[in-house]
PDB file of C-alpha atoms in Angstrom:
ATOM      1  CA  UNK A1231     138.835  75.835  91.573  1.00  0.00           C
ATOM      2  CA  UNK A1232     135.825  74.482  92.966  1.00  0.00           C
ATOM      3  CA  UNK A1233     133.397  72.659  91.178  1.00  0.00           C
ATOM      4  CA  UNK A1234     129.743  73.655  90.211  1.00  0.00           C
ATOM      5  CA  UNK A1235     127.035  71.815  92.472  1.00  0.00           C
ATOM      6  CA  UNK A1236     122.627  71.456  91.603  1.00  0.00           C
ATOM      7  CA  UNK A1237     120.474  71.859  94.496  1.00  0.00           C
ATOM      8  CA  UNK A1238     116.925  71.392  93.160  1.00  0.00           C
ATOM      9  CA  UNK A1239     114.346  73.788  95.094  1.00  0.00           C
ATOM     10  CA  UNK A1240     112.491  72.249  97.588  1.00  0.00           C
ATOM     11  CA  UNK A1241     108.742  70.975  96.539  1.00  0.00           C
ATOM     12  CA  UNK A1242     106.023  70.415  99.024  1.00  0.00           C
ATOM     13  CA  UNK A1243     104.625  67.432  97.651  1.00  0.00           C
ATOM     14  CA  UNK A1244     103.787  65.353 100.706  1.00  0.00           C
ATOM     15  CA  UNK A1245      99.881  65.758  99.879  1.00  0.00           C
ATOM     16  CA  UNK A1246     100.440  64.249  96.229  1.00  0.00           C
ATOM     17  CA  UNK A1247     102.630  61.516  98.346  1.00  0.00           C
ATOM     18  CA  UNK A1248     100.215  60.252 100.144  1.00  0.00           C
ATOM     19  CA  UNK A1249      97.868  59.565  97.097  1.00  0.00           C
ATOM     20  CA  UNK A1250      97.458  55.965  96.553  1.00  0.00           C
ATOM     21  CA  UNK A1251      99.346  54.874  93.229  1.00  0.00           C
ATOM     22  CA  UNK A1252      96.370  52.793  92.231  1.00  0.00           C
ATOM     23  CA  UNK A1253      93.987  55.226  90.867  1.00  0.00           C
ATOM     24  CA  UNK A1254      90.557  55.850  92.588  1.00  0.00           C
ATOM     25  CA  UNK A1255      87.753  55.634  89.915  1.00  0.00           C
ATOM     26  CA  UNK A1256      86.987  59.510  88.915  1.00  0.00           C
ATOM     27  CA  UNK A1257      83.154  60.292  89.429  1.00  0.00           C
ATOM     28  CA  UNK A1258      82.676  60.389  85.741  1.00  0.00           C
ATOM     29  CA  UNK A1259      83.677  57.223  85.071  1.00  0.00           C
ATOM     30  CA  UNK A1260      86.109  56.193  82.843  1.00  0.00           C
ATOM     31  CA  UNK A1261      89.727  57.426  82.569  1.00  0.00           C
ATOM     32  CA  UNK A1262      90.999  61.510  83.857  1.00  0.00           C
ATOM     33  CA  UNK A1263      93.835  62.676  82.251  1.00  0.00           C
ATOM     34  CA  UNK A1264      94.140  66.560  83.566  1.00  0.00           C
ATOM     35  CA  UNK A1265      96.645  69.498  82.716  1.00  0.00           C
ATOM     36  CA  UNK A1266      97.011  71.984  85.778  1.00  0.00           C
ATOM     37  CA  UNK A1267      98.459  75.608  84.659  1.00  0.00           C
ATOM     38  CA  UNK A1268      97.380  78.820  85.128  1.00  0.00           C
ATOM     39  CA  UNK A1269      95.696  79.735  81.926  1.00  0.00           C
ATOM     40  CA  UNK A1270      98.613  82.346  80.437  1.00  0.00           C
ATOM     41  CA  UNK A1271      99.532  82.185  76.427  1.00  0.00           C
ATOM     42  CA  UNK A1272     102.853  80.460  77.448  1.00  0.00           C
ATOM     43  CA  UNK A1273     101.243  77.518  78.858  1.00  0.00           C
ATOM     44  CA  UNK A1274      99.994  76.517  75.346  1.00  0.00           C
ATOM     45  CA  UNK A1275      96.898  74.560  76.451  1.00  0.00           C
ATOM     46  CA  UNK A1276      95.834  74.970  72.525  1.00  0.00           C
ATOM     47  CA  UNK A1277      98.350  72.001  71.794  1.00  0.00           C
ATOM     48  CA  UNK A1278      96.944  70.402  75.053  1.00  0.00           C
ATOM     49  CA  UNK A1279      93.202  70.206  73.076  1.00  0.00           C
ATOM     50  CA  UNK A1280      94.638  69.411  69.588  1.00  0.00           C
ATOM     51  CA  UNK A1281      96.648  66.672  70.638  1.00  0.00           C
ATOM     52  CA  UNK A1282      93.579  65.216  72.830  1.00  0.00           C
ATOM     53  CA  UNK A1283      91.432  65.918  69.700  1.00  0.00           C
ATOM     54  CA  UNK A1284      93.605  63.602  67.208  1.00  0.00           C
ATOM     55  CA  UNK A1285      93.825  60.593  69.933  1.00  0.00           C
ATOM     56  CA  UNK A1286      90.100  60.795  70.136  1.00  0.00           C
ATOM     57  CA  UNK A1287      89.587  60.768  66.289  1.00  0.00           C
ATOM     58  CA  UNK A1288      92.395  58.000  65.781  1.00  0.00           C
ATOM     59  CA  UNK A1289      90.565  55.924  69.135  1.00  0.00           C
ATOM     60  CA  UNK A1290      86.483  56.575  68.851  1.00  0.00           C
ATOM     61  CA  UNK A1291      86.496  53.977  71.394  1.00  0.00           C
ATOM     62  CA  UNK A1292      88.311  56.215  73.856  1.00  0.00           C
ATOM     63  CA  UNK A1293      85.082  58.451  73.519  1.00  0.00           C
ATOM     64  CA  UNK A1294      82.298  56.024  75.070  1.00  0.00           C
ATOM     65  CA  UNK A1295      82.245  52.553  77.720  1.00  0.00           C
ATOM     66  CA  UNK A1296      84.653  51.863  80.570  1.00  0.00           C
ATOM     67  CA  UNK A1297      87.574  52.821  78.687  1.00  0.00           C
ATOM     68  CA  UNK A1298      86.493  56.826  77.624  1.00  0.00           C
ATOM     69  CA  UNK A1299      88.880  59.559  78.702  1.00  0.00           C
ATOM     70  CA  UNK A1300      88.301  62.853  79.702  1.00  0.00           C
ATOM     71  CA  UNK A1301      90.794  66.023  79.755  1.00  0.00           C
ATOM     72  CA  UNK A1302      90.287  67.740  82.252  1.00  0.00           C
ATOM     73  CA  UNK A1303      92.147  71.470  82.293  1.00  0.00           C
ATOM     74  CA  UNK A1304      92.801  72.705  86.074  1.00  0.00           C
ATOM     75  CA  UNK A1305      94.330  75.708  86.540  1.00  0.00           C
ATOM     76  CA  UNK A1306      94.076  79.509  87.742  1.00  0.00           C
ATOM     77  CA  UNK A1307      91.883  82.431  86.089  1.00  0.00           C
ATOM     78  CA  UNK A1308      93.249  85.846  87.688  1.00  0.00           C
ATOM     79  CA  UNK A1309      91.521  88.317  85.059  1.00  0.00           C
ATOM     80  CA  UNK A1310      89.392  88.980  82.093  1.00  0.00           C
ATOM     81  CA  UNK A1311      92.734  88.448  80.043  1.00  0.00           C
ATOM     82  CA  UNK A1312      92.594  85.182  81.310  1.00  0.00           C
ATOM     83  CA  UNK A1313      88.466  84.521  81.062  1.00  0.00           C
ATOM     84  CA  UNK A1314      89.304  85.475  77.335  1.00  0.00           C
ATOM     85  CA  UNK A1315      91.695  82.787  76.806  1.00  0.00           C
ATOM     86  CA  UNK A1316      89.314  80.310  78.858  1.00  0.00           C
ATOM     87  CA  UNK A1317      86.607  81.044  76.162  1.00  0.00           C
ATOM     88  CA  UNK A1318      89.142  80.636  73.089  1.00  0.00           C
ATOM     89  CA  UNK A1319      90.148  77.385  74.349  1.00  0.00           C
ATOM     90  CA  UNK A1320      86.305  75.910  74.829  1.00  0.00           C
ATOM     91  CA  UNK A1321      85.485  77.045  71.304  1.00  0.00           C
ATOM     92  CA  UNK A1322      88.719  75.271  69.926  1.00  0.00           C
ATOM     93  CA  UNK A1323      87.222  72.194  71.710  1.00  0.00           C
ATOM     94  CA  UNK A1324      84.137  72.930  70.113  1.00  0.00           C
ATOM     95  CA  UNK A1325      85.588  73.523  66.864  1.00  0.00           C
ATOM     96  CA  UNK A1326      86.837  70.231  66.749  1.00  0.00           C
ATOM     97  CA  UNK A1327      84.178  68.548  68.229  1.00  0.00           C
ATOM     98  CA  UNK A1328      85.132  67.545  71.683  1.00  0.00           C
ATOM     99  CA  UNK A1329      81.988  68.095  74.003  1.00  0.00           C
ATOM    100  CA  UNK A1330      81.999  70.471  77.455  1.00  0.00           C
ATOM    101  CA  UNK A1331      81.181  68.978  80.890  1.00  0.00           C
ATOM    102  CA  UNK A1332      79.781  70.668  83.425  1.00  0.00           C
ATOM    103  CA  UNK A1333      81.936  72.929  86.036  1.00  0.00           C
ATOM    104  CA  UNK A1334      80.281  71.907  88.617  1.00  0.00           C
ATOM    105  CA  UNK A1335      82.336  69.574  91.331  1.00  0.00           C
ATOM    106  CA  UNK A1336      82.636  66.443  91.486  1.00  0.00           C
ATOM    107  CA  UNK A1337      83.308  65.517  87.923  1.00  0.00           C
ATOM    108  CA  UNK A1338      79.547  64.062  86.497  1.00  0.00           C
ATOM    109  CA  UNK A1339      78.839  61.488  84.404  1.00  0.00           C
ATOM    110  CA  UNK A1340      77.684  62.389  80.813  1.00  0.00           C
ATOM    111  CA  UNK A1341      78.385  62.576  77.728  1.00  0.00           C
ATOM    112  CA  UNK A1342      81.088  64.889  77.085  1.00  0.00           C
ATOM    113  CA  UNK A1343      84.988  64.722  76.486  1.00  0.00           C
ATOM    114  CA  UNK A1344      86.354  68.214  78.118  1.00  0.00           C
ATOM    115  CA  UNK A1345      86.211  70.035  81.328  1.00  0.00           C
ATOM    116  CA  UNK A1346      87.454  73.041  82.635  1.00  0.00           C
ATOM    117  CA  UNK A1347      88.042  73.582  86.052  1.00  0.00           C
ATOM    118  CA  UNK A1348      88.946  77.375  87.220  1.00  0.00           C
ATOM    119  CA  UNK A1349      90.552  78.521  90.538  1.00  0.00           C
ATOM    120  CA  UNK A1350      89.594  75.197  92.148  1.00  0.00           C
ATOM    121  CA  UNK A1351      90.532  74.541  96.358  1.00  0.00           C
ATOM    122  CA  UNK A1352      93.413  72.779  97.251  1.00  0.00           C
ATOM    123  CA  UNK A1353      91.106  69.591  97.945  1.00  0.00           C
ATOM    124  CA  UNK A1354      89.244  69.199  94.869  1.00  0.00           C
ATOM    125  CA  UNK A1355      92.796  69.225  93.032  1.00  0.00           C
ATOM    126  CA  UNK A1356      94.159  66.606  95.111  1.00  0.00           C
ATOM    127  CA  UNK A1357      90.687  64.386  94.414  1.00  0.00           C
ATOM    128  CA  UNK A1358      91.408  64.892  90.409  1.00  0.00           C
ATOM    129  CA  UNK A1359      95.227  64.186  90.555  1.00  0.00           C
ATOM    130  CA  UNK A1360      94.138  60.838  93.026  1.00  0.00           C
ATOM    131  CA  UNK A1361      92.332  59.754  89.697  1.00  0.00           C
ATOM    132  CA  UNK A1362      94.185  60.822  86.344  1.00  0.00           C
ATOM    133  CA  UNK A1363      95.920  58.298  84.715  1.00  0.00           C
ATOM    134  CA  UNK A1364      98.040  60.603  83.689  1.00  0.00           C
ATOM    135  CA  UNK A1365      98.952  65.068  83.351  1.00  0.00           C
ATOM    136  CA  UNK A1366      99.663  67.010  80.452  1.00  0.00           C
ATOM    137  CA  UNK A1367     101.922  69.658  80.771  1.00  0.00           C
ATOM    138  CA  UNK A1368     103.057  71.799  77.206  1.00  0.00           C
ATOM    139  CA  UNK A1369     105.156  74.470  78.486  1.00  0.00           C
ATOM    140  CA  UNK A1370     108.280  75.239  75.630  1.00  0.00           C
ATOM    141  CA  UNK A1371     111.680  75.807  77.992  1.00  0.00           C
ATOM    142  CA  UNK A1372     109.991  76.049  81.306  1.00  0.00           C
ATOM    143  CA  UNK A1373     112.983  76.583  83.915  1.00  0.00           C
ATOM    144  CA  UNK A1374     111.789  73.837  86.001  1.00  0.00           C
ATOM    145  CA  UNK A1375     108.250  72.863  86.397  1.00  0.00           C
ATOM    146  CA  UNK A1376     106.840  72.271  89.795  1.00  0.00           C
ATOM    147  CA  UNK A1377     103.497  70.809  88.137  1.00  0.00           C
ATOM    148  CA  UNK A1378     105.411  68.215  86.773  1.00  0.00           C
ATOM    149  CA  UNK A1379     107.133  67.104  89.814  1.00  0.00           C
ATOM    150  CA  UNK A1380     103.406  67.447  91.388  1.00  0.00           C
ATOM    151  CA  UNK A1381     102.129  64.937  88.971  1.00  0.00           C
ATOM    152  CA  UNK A1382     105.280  62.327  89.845  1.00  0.00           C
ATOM    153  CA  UNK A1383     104.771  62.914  93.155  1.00  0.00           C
ATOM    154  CA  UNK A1384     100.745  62.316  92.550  1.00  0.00           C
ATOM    155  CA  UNK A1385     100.954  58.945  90.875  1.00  0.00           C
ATOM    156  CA  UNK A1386      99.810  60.639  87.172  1.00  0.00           C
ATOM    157  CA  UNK A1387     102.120  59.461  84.914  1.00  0.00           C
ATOM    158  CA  UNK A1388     103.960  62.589  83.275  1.00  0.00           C
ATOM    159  CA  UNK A1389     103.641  63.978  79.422  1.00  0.00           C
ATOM    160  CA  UNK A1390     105.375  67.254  79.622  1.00  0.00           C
ATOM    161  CA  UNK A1391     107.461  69.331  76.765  1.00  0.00           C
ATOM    162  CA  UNK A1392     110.284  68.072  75.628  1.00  0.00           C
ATOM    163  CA  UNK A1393     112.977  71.068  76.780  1.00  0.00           C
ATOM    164  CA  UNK A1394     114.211  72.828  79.373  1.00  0.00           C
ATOM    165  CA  UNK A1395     113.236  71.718  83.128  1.00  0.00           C
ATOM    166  CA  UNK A1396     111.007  69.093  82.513  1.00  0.00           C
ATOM    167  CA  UNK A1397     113.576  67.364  79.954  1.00  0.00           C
ATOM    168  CA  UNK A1398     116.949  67.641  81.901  1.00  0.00           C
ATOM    169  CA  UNK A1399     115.935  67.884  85.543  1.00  0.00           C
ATOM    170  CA  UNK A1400     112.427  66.289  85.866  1.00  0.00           C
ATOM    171  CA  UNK A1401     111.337  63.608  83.621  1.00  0.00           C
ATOM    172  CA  UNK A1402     114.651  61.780  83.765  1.00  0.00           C
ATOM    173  CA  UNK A1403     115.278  57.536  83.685  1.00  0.00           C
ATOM    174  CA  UNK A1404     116.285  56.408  87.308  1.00  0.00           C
ATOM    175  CA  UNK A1405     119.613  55.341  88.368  1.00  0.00           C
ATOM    176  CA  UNK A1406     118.260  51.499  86.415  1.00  0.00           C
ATOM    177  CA  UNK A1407     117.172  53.507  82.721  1.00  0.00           C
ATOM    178  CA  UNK A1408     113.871  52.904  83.544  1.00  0.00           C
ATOM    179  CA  UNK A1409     111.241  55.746  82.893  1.00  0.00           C
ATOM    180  CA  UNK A1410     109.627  58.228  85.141  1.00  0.00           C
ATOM    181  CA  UNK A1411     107.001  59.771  82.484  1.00  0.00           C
ATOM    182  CA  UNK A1412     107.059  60.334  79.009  1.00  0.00           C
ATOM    183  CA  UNK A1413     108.242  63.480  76.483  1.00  0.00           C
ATOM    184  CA  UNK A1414     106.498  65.523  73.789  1.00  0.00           C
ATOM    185  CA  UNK A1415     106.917  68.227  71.663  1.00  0.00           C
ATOM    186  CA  UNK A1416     103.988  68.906  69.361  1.00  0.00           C
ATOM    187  CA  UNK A1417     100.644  67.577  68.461  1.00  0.00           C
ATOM    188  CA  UNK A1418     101.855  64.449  66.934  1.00  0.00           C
ATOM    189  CA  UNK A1419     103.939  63.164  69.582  1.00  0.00           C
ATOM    190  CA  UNK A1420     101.655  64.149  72.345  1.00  0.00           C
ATOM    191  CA  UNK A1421      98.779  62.311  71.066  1.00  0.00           C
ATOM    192  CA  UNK A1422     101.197  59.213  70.696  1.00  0.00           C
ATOM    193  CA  UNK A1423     102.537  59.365  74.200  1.00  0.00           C
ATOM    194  CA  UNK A1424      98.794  59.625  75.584  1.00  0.00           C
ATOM    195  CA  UNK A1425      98.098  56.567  73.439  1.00  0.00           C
ATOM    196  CA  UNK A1426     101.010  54.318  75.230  1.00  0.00           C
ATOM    197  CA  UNK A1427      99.991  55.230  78.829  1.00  0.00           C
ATOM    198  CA  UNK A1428      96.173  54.854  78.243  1.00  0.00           C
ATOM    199  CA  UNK A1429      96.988  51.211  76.147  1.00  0.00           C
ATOM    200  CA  UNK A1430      99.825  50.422  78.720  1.00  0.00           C
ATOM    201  CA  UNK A1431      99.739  47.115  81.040  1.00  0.00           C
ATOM    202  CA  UNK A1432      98.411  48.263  84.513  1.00  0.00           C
ATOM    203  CA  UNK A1433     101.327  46.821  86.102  1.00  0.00           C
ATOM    204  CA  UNK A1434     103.900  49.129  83.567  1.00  0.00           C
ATOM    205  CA  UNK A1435     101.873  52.289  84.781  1.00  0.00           C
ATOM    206  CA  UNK A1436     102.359  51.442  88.304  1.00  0.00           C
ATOM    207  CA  UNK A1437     105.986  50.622  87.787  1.00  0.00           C
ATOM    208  CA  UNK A1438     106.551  54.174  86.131  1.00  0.00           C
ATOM    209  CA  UNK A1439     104.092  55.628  89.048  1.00  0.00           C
ATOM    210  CA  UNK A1440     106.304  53.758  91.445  1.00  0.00           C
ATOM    211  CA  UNK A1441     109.591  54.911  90.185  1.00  0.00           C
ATOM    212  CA  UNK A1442     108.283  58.557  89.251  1.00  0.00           C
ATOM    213  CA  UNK A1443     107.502  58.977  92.759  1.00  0.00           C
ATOM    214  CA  UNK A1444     110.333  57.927  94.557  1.00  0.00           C
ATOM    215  CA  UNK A1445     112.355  60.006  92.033  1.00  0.00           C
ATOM    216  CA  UNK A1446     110.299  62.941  93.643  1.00  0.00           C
ATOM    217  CA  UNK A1447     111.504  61.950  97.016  1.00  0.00           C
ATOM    218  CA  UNK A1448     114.789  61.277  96.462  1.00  0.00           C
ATOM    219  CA  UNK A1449     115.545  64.775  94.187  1.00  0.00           C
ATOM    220  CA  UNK A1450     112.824  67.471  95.225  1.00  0.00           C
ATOM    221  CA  UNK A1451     112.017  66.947  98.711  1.00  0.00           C
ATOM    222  CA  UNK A1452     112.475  69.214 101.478  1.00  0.00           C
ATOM    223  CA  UNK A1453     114.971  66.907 103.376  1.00  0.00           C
ATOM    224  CA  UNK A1454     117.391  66.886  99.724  1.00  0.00           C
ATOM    225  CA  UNK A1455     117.509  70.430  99.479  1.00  0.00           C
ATOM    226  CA  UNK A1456     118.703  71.093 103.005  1.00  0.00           C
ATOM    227  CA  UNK A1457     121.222  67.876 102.590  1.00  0.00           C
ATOM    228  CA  UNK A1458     122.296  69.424  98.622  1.00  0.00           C
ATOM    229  CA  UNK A1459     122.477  72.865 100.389  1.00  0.00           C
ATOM    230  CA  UNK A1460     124.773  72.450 103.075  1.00  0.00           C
ATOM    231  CA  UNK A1461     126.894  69.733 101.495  1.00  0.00           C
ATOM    232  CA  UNK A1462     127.230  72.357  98.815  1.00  0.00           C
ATOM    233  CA  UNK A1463     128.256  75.556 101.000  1.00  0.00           C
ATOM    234  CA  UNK A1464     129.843  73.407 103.912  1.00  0.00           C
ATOM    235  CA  UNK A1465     133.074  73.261 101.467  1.00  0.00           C
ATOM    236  CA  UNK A1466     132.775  77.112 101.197  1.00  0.00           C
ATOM    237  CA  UNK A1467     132.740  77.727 105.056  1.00  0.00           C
ATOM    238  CA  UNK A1468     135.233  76.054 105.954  1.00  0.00           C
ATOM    239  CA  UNK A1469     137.730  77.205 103.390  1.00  0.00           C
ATOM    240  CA  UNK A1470     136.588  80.844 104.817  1.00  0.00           C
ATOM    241  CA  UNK A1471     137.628  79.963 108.621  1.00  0.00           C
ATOM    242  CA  UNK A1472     141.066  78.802 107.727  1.00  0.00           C
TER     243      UNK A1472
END
């Protein structure tokens, strides 16, 4: 007769907390947007490329000056499986004409539009996260999707699949219907949402940074697990000493 209850799991994110809203200028220059995931077929960072490809042939101007963005693609390499998808993915950027930066850390200036970063320490990732405008994440029905919370939590403002975790648990409107990141689902619609954070007001991105974060705190933190958890299994004991 009872009813059922959602305890999130708990997410360390008090390192992406701590990250100043305001972005820190990346080394590079320009704008960061950056997609961390290891690099496995079901993490699709094909439709990461494409979509990043059309915005920069609908917005030339996004490729050169103060306002250029960068992708940057973060994520783990465990085997030559993986080192074979790594190469597929920098020839579809070369394919469609999106030019390779460097590996080398910090980010460097120059003239190119894609970077991939492989098995990178903890404090490199917090130094690219400090200065994306915003993370890509392109997961189909991911179950819940740390990254994503990792980018709230970070002050990147949120494009993630439009199913699953990331839809129902993650990228949700606060309490007030306001937004905590945006929703996509192919090519199309991923280009479009990178579009509206890139041309958005500063003072809108720091009001979905804002409210992205403190979603974070209030829903995935250590402290509201252990409050979900016992207010969920309290009930339960006490039923079972009477």
């Amino acid at each position: 007769q009872g009813s059922t209850k959602i305890v999130f799991p708990p997410c360390d994110t008090a390192a992406f907390c701590a990250l100043p809203l305001q972005r820190q200028p990346p080394s590079c220059g320009g704008r960061v947007v950056v997609s961390v995931a290891q690099f496995r077929p079901e993490k699709d960072h094909a439709l990461q490329i494409k979509a990043f490809g059309k915005l920069l042939g609908e917005c030339p101007g996004l490729r050169r000056g103060p306002d250029r963005v960068r992708l940057v693609l973060i994520g783990g390499c465990r085997n030559e499986g993986d080192r074979g998808r790594v190469a597929a993915l920098q020839q579809l950027a070369a394919d469609m004409g999106l030019r390779r930066g460097p590996e080398a850390s910090p980010l460097e200036d120059g003239d190119w539009d894609i970077a991939f970063k492989l098995n990178i320490e903890f404090s490199e990732l917090l130094i690219l996260l400090g200065c994306a405008i915003a993370g890509l994440h392109t997961m189909r029905d991911e179950h819940f999707g740390i990254g994503v919370v990792e980018f709230l939590a970070a002050g990147a403002i949120a494009i993630a699949h439009d199913s699953a975790g990331p839809k129902l648990d993650i990228v949700v409107p606060t309490s007030q219907g306001r937004p905590t990141g945006f929703l996509a689902s192919c090519e199309d619609t991923y280009a479009a949402a990178l579009r509206t954070v890139l041309e958005m007001p500063e003072a809108q991105r720091s009001r979905i940074a804002t409210d992205a974060r403190e979603s974070v705190a209030e829903r995935f933190s250590e402290a509201a697990f252990g409050k979900g958890f016992l207010d969920s299994v309290a009930p339960l004991l006490l039923n079972a000493t009477r």
